Amino acid sequence: MIQRRSDSLLLQPCDVHPSQVGLQVIGVFNPAVAMLGDEYCMLARVAERPSELRAGWTPLPRWRSGTTEVDWIRDEDLTHVDARVVAMKNSGDLRLTSASHLQIFRSMNSGGERWEAVAALLPEGPWEEYGIEDPRITRIDNTYWITYVAVSRSGAATALMSSTDLLTFHRHGIIFPSENKDVVLFPDMIAGDFVALHRPNPNSHFCPPQIWLARSPDMIHWGRHEFVLGGVHAWEGDRVGSGTPPILCDEGWLTLYHGSTRSTSVGTVGCYSAGALLLDRDQPGRVLGRSSEPIMQPTTAFELNGFVPNVVFPTAMLDRGDELQVFYGAADACVASACFSKQSVLDSLQRKTSAEYYNEIT
């Protein structure tokens, strides 16, 4: 790991009001962060579940027409996959134990440590029935583009919004269909194309988990997909996915990503850690370096304990010259930030050619 210059707990469930009566907030986490002039702006995922308890029954919330409805299912008819997910025994179909929306926060504090809630973004339509999750913000020219996960009975897809003020948003619909998430956008067009990193999540596991790259002429239609990275180390052997939108430094595009270990206990999730990835400036599908060991692992109490214990999940990174300010979700419960030396992150990378990295998974 790399030594953190600082870390701060920014938001926790008690700081957020439920979206409606009868719900309780169990997590505010996985934030997207951008600067709007001198002001920090954050879109954070807020997970809620019904506060009512019924012995022998499990409440499964879903959004419909701007409000949350609850399906009560007998415990004997469910298999608990982990704290986040259950499976219907009669069909194998999955449901979430909570439903998420996004809340907008602002901070004028110089370190982004005191936040004020200003508005909420609620799920809309059938593709967001089970909630909207895990936003990332990328500014391109004067437009802020927000990718986020839209969850429905058709699975987890990636949708797109845009804004010029981070208060009003225009939804553009699904851009990567199920099952695909952890989509981050590059802040500049490259060779005339918009570029994104994404995470296919196939049901058939022919190989370790992977991150891919795609290109688009208009931000809506994506193609020319290519492999970028595979989860070949133990700390990223179960899941791997993009974390922060890339920033451009002298050596190339620098981004953080997450990986998780395989759980050894039924009904639990493995440990989530963060690594770094350096991509070529002109050929962003070409890997110049990556982490062989995590640069960040759960160590603080709020990372080790929460709705899903042992999780750091980076989703935003601001370039502060020789320092990187990273915002992340902690234990699927809280928003936190940490600062790192940029040079220390770059120095930690294992340097290989893309062909060498690809050969690791074949």
Steps between C-alpha positions, in 0.01 A plus 500: 500500500593865463496720806205736505583863562157539659161334517159633601153362560272741312144362511325215678138377512404722794587807288235421236121523523294214348331575169158416648324390816542132583857469368832505682834599350753217533775652288624814328801399290677466162506873422562685174679830561584797277591863542248765395710813517634509857223275627515125549197315360425140593245247377486220756308175498248474784377150578172456690287215626163480677514571870209264570587148617282190462612173656562237232479749211755699298408839349629560148458865393461629144426837344177573313374842387735692725430307819619179660280192518582189700462133409485283812643152435504208744851426626452134413458596133834685483868417491719776645793547260660771716390809694407675175330229295246219536392237250146369449507125560229425243668687213855592600424866419691753708367794700674770700431536871516880465413757236731789417464851367749785464529809714684819405730661757702821485800621699674836504753371755854507358555132576151383410441377854163661583210422270145626459225303326330710231284263291418138416499306174243220506468196274278537194340238278523120483879487443556661840236305691745355753695824538780715362852458631871587489524820292820636345542857373724606211518856373554538125514864388206667679289188551505260794430143389377257764503124455302296752365150552131446423369184668182322400360149457712494181820539703761769557552729200686828459309818422610856422400849614640842416491837675650845476434601862486168692153591620289425192561185301406359161470123483630336182398141581692173498842508330635159614236227544489240776725368639745788480600759758792700640510721189732800521553761229826662394491881535631563145418361159780280367555478123153648448319257730350504845659218700373293793619219721233244586455167674319219320361259757419180311318211661741257331842540659754399237771714664572725799294822529599771251491871416441594135517821295246635251477799266210717384445782249212654698503361859192287420618231256796301628717248317853389406526323834836368613646328804702719737559317829427169668477425870800269532612566857338353810373839623304547173415138422124514554399843367681777319365827362580860418492745786589862428477688170857527365714809544779596259851523643841524333529121468150431366146441627489412870193338654415298809303176484358255751550129548361251748614168639295184490299453815564185700166519685157442349283811502789744530697720260878502460722793594494796257827687442623768258775487241640743244523475123707705252388509135668641191405860420422437132411129512297470820451126452874455550599431862826663610482395864268362764493405865618152591402574861220730620589863558210521745332237717242518779678607820283756683199408713255645246659291221514179700146522644177584321219360290761306297817479712854536362433727202680797344344587164661802322264698275652849463848652492600866483843608379662730757840541333736268686207356698195290411177548695301177479132462594366154568230285650586333832333172603195582280400739779700823490671757278866565576801668342874442509801685361804336342824618350456478123863397454465224757206356306694512172812352660295206635394380155634184346613585147433248221382507142133444422592168339666385821195596701271322255714185515444490877135404445547256208 
